[in-house]
Short mmCIF file of C-alpha atoms and ligand atoms in Angstrom, two decimals:
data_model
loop_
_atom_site.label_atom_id
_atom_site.label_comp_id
_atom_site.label_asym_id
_atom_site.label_seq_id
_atom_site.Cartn_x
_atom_site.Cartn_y
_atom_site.Cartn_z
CA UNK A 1 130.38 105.86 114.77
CA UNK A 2 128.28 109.36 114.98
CA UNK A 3 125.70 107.29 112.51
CA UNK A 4 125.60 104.66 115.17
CA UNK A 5 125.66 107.06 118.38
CA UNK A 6 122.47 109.33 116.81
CA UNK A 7 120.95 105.49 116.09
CA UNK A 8 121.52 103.60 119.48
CA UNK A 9 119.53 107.15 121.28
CA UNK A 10 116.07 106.49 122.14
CA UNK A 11 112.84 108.69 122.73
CA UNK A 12 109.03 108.73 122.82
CA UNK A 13 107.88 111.05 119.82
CA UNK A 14 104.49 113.12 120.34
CA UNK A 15 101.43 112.34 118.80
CA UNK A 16 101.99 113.23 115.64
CA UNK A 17 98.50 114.85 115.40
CA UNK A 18 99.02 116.98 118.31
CA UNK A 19 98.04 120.75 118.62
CA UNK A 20 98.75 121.48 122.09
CA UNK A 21 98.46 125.26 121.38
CA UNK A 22 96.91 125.94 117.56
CA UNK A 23 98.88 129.61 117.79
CA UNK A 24 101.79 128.47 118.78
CA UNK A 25 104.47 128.92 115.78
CA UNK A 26 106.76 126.53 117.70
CA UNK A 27 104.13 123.55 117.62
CA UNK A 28 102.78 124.45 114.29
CA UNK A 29 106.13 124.18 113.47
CA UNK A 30 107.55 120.64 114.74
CA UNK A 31 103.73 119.53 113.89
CA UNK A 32 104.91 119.54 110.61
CA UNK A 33 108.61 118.73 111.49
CA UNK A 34 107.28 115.30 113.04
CA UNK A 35 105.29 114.55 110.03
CA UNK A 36 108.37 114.65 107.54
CA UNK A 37 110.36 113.42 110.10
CA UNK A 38 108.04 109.82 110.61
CA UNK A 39 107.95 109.82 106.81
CA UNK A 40 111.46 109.96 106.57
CA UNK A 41 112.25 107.10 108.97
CA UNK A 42 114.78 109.48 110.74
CA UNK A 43 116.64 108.05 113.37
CA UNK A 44 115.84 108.86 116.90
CA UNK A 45 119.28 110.46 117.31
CA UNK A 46 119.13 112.68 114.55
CA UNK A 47 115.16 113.65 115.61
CA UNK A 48 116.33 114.55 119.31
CA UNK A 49 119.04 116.87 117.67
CA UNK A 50 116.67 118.38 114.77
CA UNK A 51 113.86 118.69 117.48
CA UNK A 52 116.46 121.52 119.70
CA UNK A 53 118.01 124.94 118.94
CA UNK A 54 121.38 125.18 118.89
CA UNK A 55 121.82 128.69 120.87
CA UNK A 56 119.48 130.92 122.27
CA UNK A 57 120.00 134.74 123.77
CA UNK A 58 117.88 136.80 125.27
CA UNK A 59 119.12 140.41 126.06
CA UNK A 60 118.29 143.33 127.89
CA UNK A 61 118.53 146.92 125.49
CA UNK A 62 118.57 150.06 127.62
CA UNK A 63 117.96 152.45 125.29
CA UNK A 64 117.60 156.34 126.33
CA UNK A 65 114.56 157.65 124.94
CA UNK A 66 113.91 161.01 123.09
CA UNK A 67 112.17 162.27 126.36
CA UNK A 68 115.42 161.30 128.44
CA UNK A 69 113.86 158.85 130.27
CA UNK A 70 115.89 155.39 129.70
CA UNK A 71 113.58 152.39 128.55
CA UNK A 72 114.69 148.87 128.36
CA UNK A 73 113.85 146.50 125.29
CA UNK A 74 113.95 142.83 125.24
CA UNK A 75 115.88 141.22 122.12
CA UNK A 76 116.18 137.93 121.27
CA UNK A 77 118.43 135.83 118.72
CA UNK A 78 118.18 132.22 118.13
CA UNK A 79 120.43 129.86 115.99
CA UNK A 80 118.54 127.45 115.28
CA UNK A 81 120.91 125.06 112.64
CA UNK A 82 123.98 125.74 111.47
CA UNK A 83 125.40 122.36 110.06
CA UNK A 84 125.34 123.10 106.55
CA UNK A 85 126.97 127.41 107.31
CA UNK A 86 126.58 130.11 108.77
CA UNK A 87 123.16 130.84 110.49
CA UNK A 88 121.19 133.33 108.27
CA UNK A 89 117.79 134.71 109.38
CA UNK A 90 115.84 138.38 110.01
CA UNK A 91 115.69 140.83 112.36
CA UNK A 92 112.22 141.38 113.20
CA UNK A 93 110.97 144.77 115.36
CA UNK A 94 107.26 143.90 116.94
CA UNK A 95 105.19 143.94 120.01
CA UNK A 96 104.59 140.73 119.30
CA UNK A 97 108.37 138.93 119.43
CA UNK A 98 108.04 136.09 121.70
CA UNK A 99 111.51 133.33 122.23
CA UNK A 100 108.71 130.79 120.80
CA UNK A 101 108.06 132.99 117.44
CA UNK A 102 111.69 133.35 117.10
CA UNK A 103 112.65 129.52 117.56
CA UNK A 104 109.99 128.97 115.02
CA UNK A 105 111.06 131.59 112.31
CA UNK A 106 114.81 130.29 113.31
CA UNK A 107 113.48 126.47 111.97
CA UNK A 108 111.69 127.72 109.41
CA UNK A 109 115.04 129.81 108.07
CA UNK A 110 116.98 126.02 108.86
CA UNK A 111 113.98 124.25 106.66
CA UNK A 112 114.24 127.12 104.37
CA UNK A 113 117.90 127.36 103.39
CA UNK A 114 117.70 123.86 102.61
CA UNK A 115 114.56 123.61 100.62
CA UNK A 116 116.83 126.23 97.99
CA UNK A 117 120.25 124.52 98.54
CA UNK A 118 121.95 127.30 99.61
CA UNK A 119 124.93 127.23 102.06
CA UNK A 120 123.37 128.34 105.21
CA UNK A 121 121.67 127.26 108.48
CA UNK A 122 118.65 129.42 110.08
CA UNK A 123 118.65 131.96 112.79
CA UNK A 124 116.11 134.54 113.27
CA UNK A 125 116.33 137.69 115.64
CA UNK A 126 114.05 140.14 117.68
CA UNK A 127 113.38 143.37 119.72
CA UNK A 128 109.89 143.28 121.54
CA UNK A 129 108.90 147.13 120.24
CA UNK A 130 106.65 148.68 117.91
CA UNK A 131 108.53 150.91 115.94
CA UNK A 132 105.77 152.66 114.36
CA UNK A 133 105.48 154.74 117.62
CA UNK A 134 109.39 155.49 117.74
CA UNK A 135 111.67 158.05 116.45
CA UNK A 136 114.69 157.62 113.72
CA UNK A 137 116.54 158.59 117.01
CA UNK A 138 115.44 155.65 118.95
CA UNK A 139 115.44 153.11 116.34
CA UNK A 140 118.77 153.76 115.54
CA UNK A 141 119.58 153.31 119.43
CA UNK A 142 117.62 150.09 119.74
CA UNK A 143 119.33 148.72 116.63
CA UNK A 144 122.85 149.36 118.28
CA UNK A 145 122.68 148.33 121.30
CA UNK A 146 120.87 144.80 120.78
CA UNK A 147 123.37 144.57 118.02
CA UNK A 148 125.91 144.89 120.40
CA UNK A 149 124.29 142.80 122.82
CA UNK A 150 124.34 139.78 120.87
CA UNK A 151 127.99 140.67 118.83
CA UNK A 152 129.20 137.17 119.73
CA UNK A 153 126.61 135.24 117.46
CA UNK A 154 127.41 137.76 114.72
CA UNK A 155 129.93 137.23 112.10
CA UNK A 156 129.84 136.56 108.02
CA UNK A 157 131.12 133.01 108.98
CA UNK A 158 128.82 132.38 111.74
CA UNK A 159 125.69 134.59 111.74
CA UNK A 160 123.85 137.04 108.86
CA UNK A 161 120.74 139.15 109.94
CA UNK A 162 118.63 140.71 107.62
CA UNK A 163 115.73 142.58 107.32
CA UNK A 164 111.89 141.06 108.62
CA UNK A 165 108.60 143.02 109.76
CA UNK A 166 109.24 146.32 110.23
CA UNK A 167 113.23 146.25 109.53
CA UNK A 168 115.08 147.41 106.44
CA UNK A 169 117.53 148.57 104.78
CA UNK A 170 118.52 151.05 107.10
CA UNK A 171 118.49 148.58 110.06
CA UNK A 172 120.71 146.62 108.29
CA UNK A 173 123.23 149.35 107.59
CA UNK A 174 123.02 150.05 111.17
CA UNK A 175 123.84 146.79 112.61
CA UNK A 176 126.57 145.86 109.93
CA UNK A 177 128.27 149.84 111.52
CA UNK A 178 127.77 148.90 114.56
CA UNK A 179 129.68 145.32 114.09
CA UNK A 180 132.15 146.68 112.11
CA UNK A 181 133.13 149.46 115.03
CA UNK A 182 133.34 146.47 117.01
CA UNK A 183 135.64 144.53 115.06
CA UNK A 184 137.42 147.58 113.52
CA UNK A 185 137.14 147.28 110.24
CA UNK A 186 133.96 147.48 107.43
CA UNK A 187 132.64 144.12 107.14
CA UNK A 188 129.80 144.33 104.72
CA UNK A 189 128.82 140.60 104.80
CA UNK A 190 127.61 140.55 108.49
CA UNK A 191 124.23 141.52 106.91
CA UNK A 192 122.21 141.11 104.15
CA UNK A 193 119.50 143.27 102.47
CA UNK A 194 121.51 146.43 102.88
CA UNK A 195 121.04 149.66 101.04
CA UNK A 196 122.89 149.03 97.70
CA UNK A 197 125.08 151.72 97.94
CA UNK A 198 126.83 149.92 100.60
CA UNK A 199 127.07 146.46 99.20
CA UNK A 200 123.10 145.07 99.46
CA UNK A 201 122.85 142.99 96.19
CA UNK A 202 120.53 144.73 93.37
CA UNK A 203 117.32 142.93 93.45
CA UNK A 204 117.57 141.86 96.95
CA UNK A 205 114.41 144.22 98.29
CA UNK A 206 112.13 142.69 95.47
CA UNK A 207 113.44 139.34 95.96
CA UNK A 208 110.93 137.83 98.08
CA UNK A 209 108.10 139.23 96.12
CA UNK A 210 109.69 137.99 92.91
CA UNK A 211 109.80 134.40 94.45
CA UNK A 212 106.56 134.40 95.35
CA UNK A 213 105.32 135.67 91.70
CA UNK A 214 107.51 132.69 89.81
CA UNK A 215 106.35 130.06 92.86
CA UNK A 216 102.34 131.44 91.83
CA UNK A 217 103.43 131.08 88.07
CA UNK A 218 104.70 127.53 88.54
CA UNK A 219 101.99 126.29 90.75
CA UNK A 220 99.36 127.71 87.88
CA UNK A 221 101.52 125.51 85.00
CA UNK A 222 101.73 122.61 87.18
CA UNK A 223 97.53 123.00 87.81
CA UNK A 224 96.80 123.92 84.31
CA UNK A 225 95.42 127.19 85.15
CA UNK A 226 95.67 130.49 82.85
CA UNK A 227 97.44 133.48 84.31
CA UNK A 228 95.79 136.05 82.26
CA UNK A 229 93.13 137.80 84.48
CA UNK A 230 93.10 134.95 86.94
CA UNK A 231 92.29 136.81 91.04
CA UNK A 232 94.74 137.50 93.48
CA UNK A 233 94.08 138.53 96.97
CA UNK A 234 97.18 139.87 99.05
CA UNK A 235 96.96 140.23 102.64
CA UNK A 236 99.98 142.85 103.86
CA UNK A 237 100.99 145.34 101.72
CA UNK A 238 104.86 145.77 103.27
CA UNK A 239 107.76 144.60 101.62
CA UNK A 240 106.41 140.95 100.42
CA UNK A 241 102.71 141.84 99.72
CA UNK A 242 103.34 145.20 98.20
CA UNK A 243 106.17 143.66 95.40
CA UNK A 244 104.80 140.20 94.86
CA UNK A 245 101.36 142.16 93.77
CA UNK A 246 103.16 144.46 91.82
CA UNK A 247 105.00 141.61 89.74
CA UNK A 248 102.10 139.45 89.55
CA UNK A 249 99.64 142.08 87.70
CA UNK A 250 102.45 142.93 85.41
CA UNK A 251 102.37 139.12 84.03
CA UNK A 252 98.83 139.50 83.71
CA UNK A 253 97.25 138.42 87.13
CA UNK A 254 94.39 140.62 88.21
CA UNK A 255 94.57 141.91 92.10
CA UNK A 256 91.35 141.92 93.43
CA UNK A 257 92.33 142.92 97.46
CA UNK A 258 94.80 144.41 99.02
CA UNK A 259 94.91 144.96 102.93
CA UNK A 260 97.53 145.87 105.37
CA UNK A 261 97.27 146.59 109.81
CA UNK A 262 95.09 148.88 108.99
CA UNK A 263 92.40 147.23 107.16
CA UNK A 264 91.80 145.99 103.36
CA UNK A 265 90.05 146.87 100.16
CA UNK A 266 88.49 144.71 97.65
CA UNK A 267 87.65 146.25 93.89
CA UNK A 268 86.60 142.72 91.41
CA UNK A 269 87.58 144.89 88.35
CA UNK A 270 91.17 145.07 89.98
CA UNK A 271 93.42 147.40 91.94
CA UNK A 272 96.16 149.27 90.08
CA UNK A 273 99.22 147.97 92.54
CA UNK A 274 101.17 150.73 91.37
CA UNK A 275 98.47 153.58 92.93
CA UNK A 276 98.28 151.95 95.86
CA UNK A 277 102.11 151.32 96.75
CA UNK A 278 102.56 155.25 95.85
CA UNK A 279 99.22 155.69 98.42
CA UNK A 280 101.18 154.00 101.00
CA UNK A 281 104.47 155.58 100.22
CA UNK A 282 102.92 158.95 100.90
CA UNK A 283 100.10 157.93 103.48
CA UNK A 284 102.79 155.32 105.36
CA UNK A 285 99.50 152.64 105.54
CA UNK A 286 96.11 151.67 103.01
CA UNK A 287 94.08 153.36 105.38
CA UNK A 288 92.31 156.11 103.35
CA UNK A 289 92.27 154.79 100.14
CA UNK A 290 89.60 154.82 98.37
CA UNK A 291 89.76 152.93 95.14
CA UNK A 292 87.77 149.84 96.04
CA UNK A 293 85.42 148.38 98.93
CA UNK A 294 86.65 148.50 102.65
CA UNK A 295 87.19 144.97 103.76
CA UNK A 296 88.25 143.63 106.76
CA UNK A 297 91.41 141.11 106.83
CA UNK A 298 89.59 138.13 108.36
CA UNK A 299 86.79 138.57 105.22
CA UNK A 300 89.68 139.17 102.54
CA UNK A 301 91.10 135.49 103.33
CA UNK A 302 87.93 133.90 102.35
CA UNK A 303 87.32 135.91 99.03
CA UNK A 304 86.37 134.13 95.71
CA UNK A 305 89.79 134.57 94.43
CA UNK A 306 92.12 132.06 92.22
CA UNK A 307 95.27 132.91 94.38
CA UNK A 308 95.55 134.18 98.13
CA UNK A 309 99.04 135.41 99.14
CA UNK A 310 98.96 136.13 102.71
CA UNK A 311 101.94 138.08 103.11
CA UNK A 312 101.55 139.43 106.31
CA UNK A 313 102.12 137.53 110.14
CA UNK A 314 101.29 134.29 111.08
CA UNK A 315 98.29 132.08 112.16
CA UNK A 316 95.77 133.56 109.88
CA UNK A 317 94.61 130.83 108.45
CA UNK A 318 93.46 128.15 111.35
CA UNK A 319 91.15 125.54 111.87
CA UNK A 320 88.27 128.25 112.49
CA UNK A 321 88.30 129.80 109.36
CA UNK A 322 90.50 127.31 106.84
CA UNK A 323 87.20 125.70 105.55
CA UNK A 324 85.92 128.77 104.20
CA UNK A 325 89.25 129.59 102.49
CA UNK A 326 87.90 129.25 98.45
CA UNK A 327 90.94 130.14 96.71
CA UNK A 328 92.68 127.38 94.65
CA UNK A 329 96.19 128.20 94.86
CA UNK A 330 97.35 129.63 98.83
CA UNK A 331 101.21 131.20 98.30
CA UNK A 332 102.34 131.59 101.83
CA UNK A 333 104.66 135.11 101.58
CA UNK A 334 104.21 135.03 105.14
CA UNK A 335 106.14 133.07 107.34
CA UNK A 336 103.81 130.64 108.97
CA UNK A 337 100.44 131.65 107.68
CA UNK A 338 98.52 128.49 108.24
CA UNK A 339 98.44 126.41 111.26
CA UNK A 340 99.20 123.16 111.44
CA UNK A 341 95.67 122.09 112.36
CA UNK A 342 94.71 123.86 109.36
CA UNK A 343 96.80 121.78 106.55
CA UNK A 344 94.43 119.13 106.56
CA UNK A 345 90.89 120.97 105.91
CA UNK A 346 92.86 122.65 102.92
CA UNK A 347 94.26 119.24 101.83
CA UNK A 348 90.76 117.82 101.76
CA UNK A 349 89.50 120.98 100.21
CA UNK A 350 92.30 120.71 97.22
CA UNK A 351 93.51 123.72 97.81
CA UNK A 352 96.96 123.91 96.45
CA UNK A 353 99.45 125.24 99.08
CA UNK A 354 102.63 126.62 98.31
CA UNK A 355 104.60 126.40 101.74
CA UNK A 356 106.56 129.29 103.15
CA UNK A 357 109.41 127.62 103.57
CA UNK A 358 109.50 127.19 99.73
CA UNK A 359 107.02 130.10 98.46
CA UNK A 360 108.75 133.00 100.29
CA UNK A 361 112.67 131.70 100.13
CA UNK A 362 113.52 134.40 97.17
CA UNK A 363 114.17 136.79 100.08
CA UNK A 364 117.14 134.32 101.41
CA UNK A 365 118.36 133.94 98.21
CA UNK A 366 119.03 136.62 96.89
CA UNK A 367 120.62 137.39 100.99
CA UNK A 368 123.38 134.72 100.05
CA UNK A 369 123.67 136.21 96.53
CA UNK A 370 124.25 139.17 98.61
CA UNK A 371 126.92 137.55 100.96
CA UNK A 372 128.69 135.90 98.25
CA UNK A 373 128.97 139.54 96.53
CA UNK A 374 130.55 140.98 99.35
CA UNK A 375 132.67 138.42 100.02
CA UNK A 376 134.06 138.33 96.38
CA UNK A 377 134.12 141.76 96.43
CA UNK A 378 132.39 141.45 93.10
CA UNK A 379 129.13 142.46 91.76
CA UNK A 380 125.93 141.17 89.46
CA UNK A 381 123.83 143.25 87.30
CA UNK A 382 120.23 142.94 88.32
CA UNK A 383 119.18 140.64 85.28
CA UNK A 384 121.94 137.90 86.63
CA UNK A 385 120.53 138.20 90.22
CA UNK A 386 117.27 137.82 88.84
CA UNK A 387 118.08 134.79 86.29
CA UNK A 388 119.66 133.09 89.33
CA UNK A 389 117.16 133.45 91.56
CA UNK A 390 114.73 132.10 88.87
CA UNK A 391 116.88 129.18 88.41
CA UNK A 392 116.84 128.23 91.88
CA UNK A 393 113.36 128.60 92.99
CA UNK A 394 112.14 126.82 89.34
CA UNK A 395 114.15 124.50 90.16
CA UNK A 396 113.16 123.83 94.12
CA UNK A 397 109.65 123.92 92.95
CA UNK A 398 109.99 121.33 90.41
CA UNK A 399 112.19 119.31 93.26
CA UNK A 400 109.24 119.40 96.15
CA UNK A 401 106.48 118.41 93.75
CA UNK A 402 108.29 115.67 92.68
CA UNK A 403 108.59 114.55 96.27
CA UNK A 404 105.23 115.31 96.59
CA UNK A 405 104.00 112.95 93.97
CA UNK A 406 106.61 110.50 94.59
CA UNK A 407 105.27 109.93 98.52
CA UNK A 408 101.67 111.42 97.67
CA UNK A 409 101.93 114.14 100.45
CA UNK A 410 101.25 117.79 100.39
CA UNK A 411 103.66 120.12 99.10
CA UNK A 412 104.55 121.36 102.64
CA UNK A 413 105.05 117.67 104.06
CA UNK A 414 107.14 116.84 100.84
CA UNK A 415 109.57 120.75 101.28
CA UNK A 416 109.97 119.86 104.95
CA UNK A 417 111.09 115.86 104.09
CA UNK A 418 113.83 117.23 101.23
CA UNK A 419 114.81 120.03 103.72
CA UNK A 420 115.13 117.47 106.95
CA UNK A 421 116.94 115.07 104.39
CA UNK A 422 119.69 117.45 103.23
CA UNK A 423 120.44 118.59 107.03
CA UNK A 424 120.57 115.78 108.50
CA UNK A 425 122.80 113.93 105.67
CA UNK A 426 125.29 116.45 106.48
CA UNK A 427 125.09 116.08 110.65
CA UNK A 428 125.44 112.47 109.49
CA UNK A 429 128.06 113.66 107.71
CA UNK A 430 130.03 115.90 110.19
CA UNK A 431 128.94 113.34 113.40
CA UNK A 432 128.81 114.47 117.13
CA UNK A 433 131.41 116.32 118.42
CA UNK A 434 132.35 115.25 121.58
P1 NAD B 501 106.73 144.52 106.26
O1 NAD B 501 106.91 145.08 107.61
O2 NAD B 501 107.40 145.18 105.11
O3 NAD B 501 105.16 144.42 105.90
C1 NAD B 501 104.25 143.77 106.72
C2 NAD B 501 102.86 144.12 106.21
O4 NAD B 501 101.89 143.38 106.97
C3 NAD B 501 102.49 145.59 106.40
O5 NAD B 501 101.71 146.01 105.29
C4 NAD B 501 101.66 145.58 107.66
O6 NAD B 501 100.76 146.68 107.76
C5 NAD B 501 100.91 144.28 107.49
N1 NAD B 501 100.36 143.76 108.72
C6 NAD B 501 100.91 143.76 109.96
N2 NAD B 501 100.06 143.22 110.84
C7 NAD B 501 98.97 142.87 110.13
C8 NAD B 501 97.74 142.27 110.47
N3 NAD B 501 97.48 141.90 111.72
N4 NAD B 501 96.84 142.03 109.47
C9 NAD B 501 97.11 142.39 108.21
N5 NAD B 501 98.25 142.96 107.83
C10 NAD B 501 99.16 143.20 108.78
O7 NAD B 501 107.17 142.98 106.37
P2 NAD B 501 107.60 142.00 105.21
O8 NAD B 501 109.08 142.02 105.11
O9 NAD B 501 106.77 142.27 104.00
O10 NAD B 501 107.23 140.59 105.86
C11 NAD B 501 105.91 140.06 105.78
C12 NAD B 501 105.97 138.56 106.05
O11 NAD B 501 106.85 137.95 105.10
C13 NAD B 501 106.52 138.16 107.42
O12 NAD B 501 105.90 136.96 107.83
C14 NAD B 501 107.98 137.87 107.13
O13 NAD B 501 108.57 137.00 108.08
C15 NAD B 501 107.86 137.23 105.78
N6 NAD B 501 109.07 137.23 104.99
C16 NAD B 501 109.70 138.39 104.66
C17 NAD B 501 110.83 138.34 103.88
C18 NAD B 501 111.53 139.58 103.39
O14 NAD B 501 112.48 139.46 102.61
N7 NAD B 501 111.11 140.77 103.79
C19 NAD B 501 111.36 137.11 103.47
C20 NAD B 501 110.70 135.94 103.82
C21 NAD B 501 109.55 136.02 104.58
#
């Protein structure tokens, strides 16, 4: 009956080539949703309902400021999906938090979750701030109150946050406080990526990283290239960047550039990760260092390099500069790195793309790790949470390629058409609720 309801709907899709606005993470995203979506014959129905978020809030966070003048914030929290559990996506603190960014991130966290098989649906979440000019004091503040503001959503059964740009740990521990004096009583799997001492999952801050070091590894096998001294330039040097660097040189990779807000540096006879992350640790950014070449970030995407891993925000890579992009393998730690207009010029240039949605979904999965831990009130040793997270993402890899081949599309068109398939078999599944 729902099969036949989502079947009988009818509606005009867009031009599939469309860009109406190239920076828009919204459009790049159902660019790319459409694409899978036409090659998956999907009912009109089921497009309509894949097409819309499920809930969105905006909130207002008066926050008084260190000076004792009151300021007010705007958050934001979108569910995006949450037919196959819970909606599970970050918190992200930036100037640059928009409702379309977050829809898009929220989609991407839907697409995501299902690329892995893991029990979730997406969500993402936002404060329009930039933290780097706030106080512990005020953080802390802003963190509480939006938490507060959207407690509704929140919940281990209905909606996870964890850490994005310019969030951590501590964020995390704040929010899942902050829900727990709510409900009146500790409830550690609200959030995931918490400080371990309070139930965050060992391996869960290198997770991402780690994913995007085995997805690297696989695409390398799969293209028949040796690992040993092959180039790697990373652009963002935070959580994702900073780790997936780290783990790549110690299998043998050689890191040519690094960059982060501030700026990049390029050294062809490699940078020693470990120096640099200890440079930041004490210097907070890259800017200062001086073991290799100042180089800006728009020039470090189009180095001579085997692998680029932009691992910072997205739209870097666009129709303006995609053609001079000469890397061979692009590992998207980023969410959204590439536009949509932008897939093709790298298709026809053979550059092998590992798609966010699949390159960076360690981060996620090691989150549910997380929220199964807490919930079973039991915990792994790091070498299980990293054999499992191995499994899966080997595994997912080995699943979108064979799509890939299969319907001879790109590895993004072919992780977006298993992702749409397994969410919408289940809201076939489930049927409208009326
Ligand atoms: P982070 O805040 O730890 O680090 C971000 C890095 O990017 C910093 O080095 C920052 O200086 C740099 N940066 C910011 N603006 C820049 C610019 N304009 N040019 C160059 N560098 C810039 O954040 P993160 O957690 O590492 O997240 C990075 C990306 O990875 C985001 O797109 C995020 O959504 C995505 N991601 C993160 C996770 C995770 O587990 N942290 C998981 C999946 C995806």
């Amino acid at each position: 009956m729902a099969d036949l309801l989502l079947r009988t709907n009818s509606i005009v899709r867009p031009d599939k080539d469309r860009f109406l606005n190239e920076e828009n993470p919204f459009e790049a995203m159902m660019v790319r949703f459409d694409r899978a979506a036409e090659l998956l014959d999907l009912e009109p129905g089921m497009y309509k309902v894949l097409r819309n978020p499920e809930k969105q809030i905006i909130v207002s966070i008066p926050v008084m400021m260190d000076s004792g003048e009151v300021e007010v914030f705007t958050g934001i929290r979108v569910l995006y999906n949450t037919s196959r559990g819970p909606a599970k996506g970050g918190i992200r603190f930036d100037m640059n938090v928009s409702l379309d960014e977050v829809k898009a991130l929220a989609a991407w966290m839907t697409w995501k979750c299902a690329v892995v098989n893991i029990p979730f649906g997406g969500a993402k979440g936002g404060v329009i701030c930039d933290p780097l000019k706030m106080s512990i004091g005020e953080l802390e503040r802003v963190t509480r109150r939006y938490t507060a503001g959207i407690i509704q959503t929140l919940g281990p059964d209905s909606d996870v946050p964890a850490p994005d740009v310019n969030t951590n740990e501590r964020v995390m521990a704040w929010m899942m406080d902050t829900y727990s004096m709510h409900v009146g009583h500790t409830v550690n799997a609200v959030t995931t990526g918490k400080p371990v001492a309070m139930g965050g999952s060992l391996g869960r801050r290198e997770a991402t990283g780690r994913g995007c070091m085995l997805m690297v590894k696989e695409a390398m096998a799969h293209l028949g290239m040796p690992v040993k001294g092959a180039t790697v330039a990373v652009q963002g040097f935070g959580n994702v960047g900073s780790i997936a660097a780290e783990l790549l040189q110690a299998e043998g990779f050689k890191i040519i550039a690094i960059s982060d807000r501030t700026g990049g540096f390029v050294n062809r006879k490699g940078i020693d990760v470990l120096d640099a992350i200890k440079y930041v640790n004490e210097h907070k950014t890259l800017e200062g260092y001086s073991k290799g070449d100042a180089i800006s970030n728009d020039a470090l995407l189009l180095l001579d390099c085997d692998v680029l891993l932009p691992a910072a925000l997205e739209n870097v890579i666009t129709t303006k500069n995609a053609s001079g992009v000469k890397a061979k393998i692009i590992c998207e730690g980023a969410n959204g790195p590439t536009t949509a207009g932008a897939d093709s010029i790298l298709d026809d240039k053979g550059v092998f793309v590992i798609p966010d949605i699949l390159a960076n979904s360690g981060g996620v999965t090691v989150s549910y790790f997380e929220w199964v831990q807490n919930r079973g009130g039991y915990y792994w040793t790091e070498q299980v949470v990293n054999e499992r997270l191995k499994d899966i993402m080997v595994n997912s890899f080995a699943e979108v390629l064979k799509l890939s081949q299969q319907h001879k599309v790109n590895m993004r068109t072919a992780a977006y058409m298993l992702a749409i398939s397994r969410v919408s078999t289940v809201h076939r599944l489930r049927g409208i609720y009326a």
